[in-house]
mmCIF file of C-alpha atoms in Angstrom:
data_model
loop_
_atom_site.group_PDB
_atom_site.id
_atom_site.type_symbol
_atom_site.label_atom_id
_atom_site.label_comp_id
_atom_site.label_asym_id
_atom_site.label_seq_id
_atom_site.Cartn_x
_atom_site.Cartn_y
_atom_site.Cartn_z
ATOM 1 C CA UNK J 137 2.244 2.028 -15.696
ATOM 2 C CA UNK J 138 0.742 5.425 -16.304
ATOM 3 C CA UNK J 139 -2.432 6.509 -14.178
ATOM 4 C CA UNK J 140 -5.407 6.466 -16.331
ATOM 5 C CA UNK J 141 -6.598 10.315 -16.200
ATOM 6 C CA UNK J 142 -10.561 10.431 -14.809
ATOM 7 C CA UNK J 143 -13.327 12.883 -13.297
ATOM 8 C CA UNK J 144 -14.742 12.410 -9.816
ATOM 9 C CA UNK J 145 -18.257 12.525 -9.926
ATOM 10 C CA UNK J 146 -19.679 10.996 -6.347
ATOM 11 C CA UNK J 147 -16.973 12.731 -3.514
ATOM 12 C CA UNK J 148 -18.971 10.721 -1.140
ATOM 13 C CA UNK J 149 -18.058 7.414 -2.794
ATOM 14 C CA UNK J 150 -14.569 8.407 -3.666
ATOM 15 C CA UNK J 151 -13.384 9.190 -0.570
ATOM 16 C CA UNK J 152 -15.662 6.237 1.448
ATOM 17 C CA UNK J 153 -13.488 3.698 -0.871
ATOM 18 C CA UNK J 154 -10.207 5.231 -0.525
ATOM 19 C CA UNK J 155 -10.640 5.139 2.672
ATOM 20 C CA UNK J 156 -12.015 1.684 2.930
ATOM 21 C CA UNK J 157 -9.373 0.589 1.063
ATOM 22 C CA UNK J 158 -6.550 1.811 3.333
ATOM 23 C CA UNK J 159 -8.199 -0.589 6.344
ATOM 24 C CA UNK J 160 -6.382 -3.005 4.232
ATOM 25 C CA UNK J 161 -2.774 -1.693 4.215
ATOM 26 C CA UNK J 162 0.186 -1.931 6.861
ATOM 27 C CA UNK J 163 -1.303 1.862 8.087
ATOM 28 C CA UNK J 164 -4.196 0.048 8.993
ATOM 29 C CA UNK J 165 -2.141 -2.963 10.780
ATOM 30 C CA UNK J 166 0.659 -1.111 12.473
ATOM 31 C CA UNK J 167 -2.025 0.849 14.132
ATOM 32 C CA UNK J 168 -4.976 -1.005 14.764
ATOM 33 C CA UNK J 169 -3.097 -4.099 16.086
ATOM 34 C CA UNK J 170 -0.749 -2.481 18.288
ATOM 35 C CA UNK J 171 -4.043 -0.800 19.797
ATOM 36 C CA UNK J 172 -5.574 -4.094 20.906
ATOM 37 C CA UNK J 173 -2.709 -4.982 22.272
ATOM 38 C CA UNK J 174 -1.704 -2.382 24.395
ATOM 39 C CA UNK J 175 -5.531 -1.093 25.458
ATOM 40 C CA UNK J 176 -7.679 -4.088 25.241
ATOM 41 C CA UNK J 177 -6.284 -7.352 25.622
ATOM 42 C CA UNK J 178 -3.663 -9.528 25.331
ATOM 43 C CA UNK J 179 -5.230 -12.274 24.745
ATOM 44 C CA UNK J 180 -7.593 -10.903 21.551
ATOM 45 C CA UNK J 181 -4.632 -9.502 19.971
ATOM 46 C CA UNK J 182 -2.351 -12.351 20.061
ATOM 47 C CA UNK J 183 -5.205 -14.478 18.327
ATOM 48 C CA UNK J 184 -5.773 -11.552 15.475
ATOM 49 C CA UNK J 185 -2.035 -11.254 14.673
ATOM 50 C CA UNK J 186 -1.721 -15.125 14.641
ATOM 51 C CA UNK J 187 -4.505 -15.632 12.544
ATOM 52 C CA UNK J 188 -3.900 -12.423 9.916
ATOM 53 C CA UNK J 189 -0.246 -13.868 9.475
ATOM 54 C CA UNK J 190 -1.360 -17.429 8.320
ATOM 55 C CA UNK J 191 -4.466 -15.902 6.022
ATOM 56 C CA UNK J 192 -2.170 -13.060 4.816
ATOM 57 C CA UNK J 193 0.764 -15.846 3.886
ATOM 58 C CA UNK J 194 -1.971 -18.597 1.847
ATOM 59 C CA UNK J 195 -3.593 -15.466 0.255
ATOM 60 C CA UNK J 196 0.008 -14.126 -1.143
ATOM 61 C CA UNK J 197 1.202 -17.144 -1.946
ATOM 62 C CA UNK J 198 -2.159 -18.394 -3.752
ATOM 63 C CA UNK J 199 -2.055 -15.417 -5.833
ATOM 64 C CA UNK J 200 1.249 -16.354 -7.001
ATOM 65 C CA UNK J 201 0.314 -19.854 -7.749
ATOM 66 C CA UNK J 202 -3.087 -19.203 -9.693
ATOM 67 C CA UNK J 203 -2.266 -16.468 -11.607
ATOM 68 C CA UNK J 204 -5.016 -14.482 -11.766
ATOM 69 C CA UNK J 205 -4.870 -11.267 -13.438
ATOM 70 C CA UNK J 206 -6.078 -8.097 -12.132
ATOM 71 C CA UNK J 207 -9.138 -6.809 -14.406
ATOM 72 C CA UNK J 208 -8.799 -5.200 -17.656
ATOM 73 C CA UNK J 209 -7.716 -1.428 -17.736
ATOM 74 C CA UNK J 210 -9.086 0.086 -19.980
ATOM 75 C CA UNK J 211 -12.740 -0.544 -19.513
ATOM 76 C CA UNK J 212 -11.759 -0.466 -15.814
ATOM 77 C CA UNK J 213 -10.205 3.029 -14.090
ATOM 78 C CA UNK J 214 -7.855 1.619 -11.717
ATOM 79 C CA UNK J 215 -7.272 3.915 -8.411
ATOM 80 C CA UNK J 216 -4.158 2.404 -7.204
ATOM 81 C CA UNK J 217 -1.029 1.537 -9.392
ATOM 82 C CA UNK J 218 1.465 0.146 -6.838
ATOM 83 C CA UNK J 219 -0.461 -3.625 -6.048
ATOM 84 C CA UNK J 220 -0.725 -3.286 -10.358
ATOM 85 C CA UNK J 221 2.116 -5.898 -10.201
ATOM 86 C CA UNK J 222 0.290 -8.509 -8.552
ATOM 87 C CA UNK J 223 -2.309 -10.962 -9.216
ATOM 88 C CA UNK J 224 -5.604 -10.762 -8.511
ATOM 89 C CA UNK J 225 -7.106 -14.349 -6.926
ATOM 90 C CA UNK J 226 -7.623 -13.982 -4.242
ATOM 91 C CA UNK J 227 -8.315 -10.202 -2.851
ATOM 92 C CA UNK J 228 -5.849 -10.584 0.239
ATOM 93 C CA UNK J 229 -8.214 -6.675 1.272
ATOM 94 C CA UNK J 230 -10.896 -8.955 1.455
ATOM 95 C CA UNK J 231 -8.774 -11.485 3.467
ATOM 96 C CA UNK J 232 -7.443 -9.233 5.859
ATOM 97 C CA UNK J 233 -10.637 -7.324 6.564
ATOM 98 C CA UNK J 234 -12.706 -10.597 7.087
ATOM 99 C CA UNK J 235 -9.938 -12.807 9.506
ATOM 100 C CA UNK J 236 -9.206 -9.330 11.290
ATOM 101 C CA UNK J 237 -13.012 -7.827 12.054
ATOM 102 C CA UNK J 238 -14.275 -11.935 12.549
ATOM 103 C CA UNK J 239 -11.715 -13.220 14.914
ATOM 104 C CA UNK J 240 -11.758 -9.779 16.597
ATOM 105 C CA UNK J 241 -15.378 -10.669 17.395
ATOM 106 C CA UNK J 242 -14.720 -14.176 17.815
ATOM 107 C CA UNK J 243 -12.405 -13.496 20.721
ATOM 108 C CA UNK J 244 -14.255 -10.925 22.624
ATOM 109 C CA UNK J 245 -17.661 -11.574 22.698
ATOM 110 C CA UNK J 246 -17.624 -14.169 25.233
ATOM 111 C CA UNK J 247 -15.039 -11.642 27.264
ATOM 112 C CA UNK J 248 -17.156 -8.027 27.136
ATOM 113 C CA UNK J 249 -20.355 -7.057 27.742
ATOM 114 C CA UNK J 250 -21.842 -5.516 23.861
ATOM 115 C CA UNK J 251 -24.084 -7.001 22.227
ATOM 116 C CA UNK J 252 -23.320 -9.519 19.845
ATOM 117 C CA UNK J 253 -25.824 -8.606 17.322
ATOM 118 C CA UNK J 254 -23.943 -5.132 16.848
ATOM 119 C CA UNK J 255 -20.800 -6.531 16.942
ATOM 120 C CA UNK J 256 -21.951 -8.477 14.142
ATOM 121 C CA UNK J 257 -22.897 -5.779 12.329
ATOM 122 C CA UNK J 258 -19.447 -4.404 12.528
ATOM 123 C CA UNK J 259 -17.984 -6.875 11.207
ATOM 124 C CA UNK J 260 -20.073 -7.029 8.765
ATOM 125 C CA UNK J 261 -19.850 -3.499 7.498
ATOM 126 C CA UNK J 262 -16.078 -3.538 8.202
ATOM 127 C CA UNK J 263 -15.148 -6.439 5.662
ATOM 128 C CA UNK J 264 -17.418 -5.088 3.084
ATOM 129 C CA UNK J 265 -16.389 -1.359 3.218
ATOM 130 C CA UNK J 266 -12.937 -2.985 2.712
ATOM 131 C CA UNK J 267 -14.264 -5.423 -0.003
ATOM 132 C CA UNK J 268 -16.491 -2.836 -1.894
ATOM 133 C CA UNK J 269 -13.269 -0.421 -1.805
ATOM 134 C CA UNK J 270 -11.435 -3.176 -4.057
ATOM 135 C CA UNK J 271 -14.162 -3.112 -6.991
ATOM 136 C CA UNK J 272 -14.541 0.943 -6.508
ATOM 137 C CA UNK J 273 -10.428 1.099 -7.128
ATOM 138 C CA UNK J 274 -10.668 -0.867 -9.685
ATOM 139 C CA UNK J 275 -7.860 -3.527 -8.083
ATOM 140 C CA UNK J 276 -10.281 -6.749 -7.837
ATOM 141 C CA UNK J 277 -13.059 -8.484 -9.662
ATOM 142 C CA UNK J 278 -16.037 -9.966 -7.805
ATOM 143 C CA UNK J 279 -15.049 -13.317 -8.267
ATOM 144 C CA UNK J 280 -11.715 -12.102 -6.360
ATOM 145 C CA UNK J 281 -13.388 -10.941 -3.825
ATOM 146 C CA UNK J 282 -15.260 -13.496 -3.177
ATOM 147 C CA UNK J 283 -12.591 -16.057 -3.362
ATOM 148 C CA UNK J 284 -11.038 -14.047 -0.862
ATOM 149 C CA UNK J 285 -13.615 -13.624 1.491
ATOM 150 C CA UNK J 286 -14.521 -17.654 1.295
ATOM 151 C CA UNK J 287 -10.849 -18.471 1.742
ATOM 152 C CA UNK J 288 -10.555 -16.366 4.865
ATOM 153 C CA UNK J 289 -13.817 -17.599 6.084
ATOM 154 C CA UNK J 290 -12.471 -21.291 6.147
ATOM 155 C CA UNK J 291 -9.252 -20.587 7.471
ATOM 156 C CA UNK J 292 -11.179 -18.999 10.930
ATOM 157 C CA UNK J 293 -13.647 -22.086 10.722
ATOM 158 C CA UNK J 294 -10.320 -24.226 10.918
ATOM 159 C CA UNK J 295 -8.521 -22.508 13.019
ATOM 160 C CA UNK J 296 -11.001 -22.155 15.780
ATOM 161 C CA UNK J 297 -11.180 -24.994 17.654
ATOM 162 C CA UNK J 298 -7.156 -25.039 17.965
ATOM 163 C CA UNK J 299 -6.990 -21.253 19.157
ATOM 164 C CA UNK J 300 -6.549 -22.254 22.876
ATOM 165 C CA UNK J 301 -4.189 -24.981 22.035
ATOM 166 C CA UNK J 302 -1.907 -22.398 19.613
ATOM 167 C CA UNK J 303 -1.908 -19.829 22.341
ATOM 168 C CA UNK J 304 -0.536 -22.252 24.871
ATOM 169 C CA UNK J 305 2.201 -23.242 22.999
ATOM 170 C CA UNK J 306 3.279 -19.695 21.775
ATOM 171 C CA UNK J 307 3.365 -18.597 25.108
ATOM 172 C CA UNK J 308 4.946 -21.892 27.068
ATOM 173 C CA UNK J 309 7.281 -24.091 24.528
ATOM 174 C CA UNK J 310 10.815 -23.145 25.100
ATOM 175 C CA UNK J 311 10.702 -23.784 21.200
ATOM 176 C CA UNK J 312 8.493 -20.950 20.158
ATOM 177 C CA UNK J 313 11.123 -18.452 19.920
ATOM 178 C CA UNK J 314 13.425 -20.380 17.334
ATOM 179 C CA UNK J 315 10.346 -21.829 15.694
ATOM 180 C CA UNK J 316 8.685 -18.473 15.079
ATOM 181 C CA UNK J 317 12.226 -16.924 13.453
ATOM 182 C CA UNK J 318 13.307 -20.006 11.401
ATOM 183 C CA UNK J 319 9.915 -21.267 9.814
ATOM 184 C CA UNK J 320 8.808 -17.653 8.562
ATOM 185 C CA UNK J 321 11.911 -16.904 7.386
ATOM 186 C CA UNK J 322 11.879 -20.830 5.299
ATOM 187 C CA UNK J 323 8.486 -19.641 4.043
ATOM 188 C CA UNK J 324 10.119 -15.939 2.804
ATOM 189 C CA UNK J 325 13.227 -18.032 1.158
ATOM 190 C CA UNK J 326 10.837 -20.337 -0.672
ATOM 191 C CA UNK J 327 8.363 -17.901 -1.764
ATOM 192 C CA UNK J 328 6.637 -18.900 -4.749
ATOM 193 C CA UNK J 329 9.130 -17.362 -7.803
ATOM 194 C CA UNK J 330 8.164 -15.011 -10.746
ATOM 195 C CA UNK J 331 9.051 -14.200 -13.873
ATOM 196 C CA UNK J 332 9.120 -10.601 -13.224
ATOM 197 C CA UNK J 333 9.122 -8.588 -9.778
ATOM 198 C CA UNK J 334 6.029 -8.398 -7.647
ATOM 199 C CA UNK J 335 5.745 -6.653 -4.229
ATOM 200 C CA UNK J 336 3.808 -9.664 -2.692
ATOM 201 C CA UNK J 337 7.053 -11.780 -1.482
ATOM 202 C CA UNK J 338 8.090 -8.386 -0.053
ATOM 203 C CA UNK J 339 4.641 -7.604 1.306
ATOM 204 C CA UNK J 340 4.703 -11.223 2.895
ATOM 205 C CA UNK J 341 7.802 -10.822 4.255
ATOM 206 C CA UNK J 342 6.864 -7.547 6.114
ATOM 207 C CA UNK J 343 3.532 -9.288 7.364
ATOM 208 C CA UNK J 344 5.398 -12.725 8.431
ATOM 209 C CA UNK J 345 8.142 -10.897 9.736
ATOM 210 C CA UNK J 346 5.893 -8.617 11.910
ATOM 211 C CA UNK J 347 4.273 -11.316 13.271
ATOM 212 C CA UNK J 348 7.401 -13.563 14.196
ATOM 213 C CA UNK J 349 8.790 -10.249 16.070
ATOM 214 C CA UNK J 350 5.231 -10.016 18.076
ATOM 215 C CA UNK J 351 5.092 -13.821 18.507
ATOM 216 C CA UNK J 352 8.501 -13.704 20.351
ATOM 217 C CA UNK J 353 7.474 -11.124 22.147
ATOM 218 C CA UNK J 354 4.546 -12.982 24.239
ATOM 219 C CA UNK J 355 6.872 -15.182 24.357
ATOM 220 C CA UNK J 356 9.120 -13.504 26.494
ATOM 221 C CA UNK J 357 6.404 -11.693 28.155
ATOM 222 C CA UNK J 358 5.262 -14.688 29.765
ATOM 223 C CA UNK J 359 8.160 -16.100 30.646
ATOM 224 C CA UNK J 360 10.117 -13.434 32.405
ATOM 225 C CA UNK J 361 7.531 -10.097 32.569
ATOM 226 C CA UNK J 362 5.116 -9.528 35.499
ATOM 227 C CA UNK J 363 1.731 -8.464 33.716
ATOM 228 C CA UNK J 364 2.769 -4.770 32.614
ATOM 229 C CA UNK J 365 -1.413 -3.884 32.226
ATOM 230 C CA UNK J 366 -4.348 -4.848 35.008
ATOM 231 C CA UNK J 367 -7.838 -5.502 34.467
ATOM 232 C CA UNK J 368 -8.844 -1.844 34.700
ATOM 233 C CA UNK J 369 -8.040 -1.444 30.905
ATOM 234 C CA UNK J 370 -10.688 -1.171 29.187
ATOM 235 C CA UNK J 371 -11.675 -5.068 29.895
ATOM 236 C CA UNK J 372 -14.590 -3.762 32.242
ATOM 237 C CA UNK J 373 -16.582 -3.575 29.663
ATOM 238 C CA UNK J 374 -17.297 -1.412 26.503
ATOM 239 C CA UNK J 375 -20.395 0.674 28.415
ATOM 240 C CA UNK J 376 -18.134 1.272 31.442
ATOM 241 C CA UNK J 377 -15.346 3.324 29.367
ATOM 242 C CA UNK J 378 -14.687 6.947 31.579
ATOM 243 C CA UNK J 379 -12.970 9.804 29.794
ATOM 244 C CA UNK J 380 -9.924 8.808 32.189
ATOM 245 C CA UNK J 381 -9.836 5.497 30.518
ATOM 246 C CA UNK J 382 -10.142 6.936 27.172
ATOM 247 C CA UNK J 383 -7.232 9.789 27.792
ATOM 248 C CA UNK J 384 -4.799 6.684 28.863
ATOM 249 C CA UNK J 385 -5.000 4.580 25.620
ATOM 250 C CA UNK J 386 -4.875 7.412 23.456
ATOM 251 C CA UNK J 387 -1.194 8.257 25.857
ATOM 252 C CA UNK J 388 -0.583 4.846 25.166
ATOM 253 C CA UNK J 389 -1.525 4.720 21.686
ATOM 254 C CA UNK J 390 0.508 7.852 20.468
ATOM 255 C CA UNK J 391 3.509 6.882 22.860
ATOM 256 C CA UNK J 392 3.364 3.719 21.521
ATOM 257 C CA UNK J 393 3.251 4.152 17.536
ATOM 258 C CA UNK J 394 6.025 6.854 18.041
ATOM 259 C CA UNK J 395 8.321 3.875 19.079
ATOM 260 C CA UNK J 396 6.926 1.770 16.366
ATOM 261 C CA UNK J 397 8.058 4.237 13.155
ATOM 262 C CA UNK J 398 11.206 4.792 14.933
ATOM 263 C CA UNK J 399 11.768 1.314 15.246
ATOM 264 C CA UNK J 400 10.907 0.872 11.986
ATOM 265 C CA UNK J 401 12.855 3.881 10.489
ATOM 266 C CA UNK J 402 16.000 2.930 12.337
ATOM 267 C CA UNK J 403 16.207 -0.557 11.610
ATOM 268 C CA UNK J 404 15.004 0.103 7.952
ATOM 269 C CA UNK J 405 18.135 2.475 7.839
ATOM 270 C CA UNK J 406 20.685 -0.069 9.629
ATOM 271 C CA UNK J 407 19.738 -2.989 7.898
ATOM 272 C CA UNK J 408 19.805 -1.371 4.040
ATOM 273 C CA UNK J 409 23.251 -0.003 5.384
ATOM 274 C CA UNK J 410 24.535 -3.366 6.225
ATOM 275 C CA UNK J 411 23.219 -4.712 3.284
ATOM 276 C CA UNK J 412 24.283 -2.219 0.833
ATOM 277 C CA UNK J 413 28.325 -2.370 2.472
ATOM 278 C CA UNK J 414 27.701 -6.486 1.793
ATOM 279 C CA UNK J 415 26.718 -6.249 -1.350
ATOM 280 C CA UNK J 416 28.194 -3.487 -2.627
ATOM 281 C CA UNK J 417 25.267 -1.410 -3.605
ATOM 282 C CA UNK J 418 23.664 2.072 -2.587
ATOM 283 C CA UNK J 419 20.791 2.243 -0.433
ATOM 284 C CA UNK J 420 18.716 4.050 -2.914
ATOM 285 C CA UNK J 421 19.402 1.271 -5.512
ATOM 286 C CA UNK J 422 15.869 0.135 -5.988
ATOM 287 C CA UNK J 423 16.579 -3.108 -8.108
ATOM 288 C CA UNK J 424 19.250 -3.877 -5.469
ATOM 289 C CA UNK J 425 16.641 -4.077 -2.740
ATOM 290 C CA UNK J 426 14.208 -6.107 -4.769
ATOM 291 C CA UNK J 427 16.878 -8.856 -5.093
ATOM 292 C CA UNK J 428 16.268 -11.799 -2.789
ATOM 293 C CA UNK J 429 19.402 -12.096 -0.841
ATOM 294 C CA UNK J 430 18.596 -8.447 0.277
ATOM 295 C CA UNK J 431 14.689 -7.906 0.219
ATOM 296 C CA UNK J 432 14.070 -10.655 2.718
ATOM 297 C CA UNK J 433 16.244 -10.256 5.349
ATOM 298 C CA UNK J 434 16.086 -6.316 4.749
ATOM 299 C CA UNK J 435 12.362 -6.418 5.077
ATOM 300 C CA UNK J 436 12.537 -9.078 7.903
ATOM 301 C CA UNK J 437 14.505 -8.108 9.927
ATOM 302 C CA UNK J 438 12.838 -4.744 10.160
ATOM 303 C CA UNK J 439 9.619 -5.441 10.800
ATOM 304 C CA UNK J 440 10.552 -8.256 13.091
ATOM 305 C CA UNK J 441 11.968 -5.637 15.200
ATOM 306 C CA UNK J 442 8.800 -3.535 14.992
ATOM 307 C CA UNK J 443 6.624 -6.330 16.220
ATOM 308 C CA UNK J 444 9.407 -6.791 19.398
ATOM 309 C CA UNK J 445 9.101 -3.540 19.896
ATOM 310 C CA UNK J 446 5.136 -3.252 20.002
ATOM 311 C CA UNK J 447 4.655 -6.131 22.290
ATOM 312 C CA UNK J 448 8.085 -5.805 24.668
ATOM 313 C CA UNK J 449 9.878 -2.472 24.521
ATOM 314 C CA UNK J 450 6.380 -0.286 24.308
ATOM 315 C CA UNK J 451 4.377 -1.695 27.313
ATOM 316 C CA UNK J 452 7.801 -1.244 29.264
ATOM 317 C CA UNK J 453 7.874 2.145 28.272
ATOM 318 C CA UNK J 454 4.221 2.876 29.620
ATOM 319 C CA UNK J 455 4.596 1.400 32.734
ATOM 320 C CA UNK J 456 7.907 3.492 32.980
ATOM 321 C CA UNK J 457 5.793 6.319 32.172
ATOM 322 C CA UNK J 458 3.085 5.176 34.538
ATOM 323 C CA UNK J 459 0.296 4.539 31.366
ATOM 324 C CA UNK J 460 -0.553 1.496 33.216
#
């Protein structure tokens, strides 16, 4: 669709929202999560990625099944044209921000010494930045919002009480590896179909993919890798942080997103190529890589890799470059 032409008149707002807004987009999650992982714990990061992959999968799929359209433009000024595609009910923004801020309280404040009232607060303000953003952009109504927010709510209510119990098994069953491949990629296969082409089976396939590639990952970790971080990460405590500390994750941070993208840019690039000599198309072709048989595994497979990467071949590399 064509971008509706309209005048900024609050900067302030405008740029708050944008911004807000991107805390909901794979920026947001190939950053952030990578970050707890490799400079806080292990522990809190496995339980965010676990828990954003389930919410993330129920709140694509439930906008495929409801239906929902996105509001009305005109009267509304919509921001952003590439979710335009999609339905509305539920806002997975509001998802995502809620499951990721929540359960990344959840599992640290019995663990760190902060006070729980502020961390509170930042949830708080977190998830509604990111839920505000939607109505400011013009992508949500209220009501999606909401049902997003309610939906994600529930899901870490549920999911609670069994977060011990899932951890356990990713780490120990000599299942988990085949289990975390072959049931996302079922889910990707079976995706709710549409009349027309929406980026949210492609979306869900990046997000479920991502998370099987990670989940493996501990896996392995477990199993064969000595503990490649101590307890003098930043799991001291919050108050206790030294510059030294802080100059170490941000090594490990930039060290370790630069071998994310390439990750990602290689395998993006190998796997179109493979797919495009199979079925006989060019990699540009942009209807060609919205067809099924090549925008799951295409999309799969690549972010798969990017989530191995993040949680095997990156802590390696720090330890090889003594970040530990």
């Amino acid at each position: 669709g064509c971008t509706q032409k309209y005048i900024v008149k609050n900067y302030f707002y405008y740029y708050l929202f944008k911004f807000s807004a991107a805390l909901g987009e794979e920026i947001f999650y190939i950053t952030f999560l990578p970050f707890i992982y490799w400079n806080i714990d292990h522990s809190v990061s496995r339980r965010m990625i676990i828990i954003w992959s389930i919410v993330m999968y129920i709140g694509q799929v439930s906008k495929d099944l409801l239906k929902w359209p996105r509001p009305l433009s005109p009267p509304v000024v919509k921001l952003e044209m590439r979710a335009d595609a999609e339905y509305g009910m539920p806002s997975t923004h509001a998802m995502a921000a809620t499951s990721i801020s929540f359960s990344f309280l959840i599992a640290t404040m019995n663990q760190y010494k902060y006070p729980f009232e502020l961390g509170l607060v930042a949830a708080f303000v977190f998830s509604t930045l990111v839920c505000l953003s939607r109505l400011y952009t013009g992508m949500h109504t209220v009501l999606d919002v909401i049902g997003g927010t309610l939906i994600s709510a529930v899901l870490l209510v549920l999911f609670y009480p069994a977060w011990d119990v899932i951890d356990h098994l990713l780490l120990t069953s000599p299942f988990c590896p085949l289990l975390s491949i072959v049931v996302p990629l079922v889910l990707c296969y079976n995706y709710p179909k549409l009349d027309y082409y929406s980026p949210t089976r492609g979306d869900t396939t990046t997000i479920l993919g991502a998370g099987a590639g990670a989940t493996v990952g501990f896996w392995l970790n477990n199993q064969y890798a000595a503990p490649v971080y101590t307890s003098e990460n930043l799991q001291l405590g919050f108050p206790l942080i030294t510059s030294k500390i802080v100059v170490v994750a941000l090594a490990r941070f930039f060290v370790g997103i630069f071998v994310v993208l390439m990750t990602r840019r290689l395998m993006k690039s190998v796997v179109l190529g493979m797919l495009g000599y199979r079925y006989k198309f060019p990699i540009g072709d942009l209807e060609a890589r919205r067809r099924l048989e090549v925008e799951v595994p295409y999309k799969f497979i690549t972010y798969s890799s990017v989530g191995f990467s993040a949680t095997v071949l990156v802590p390696l590399l720090h330890e090889l470059l003594g970040l530990m």
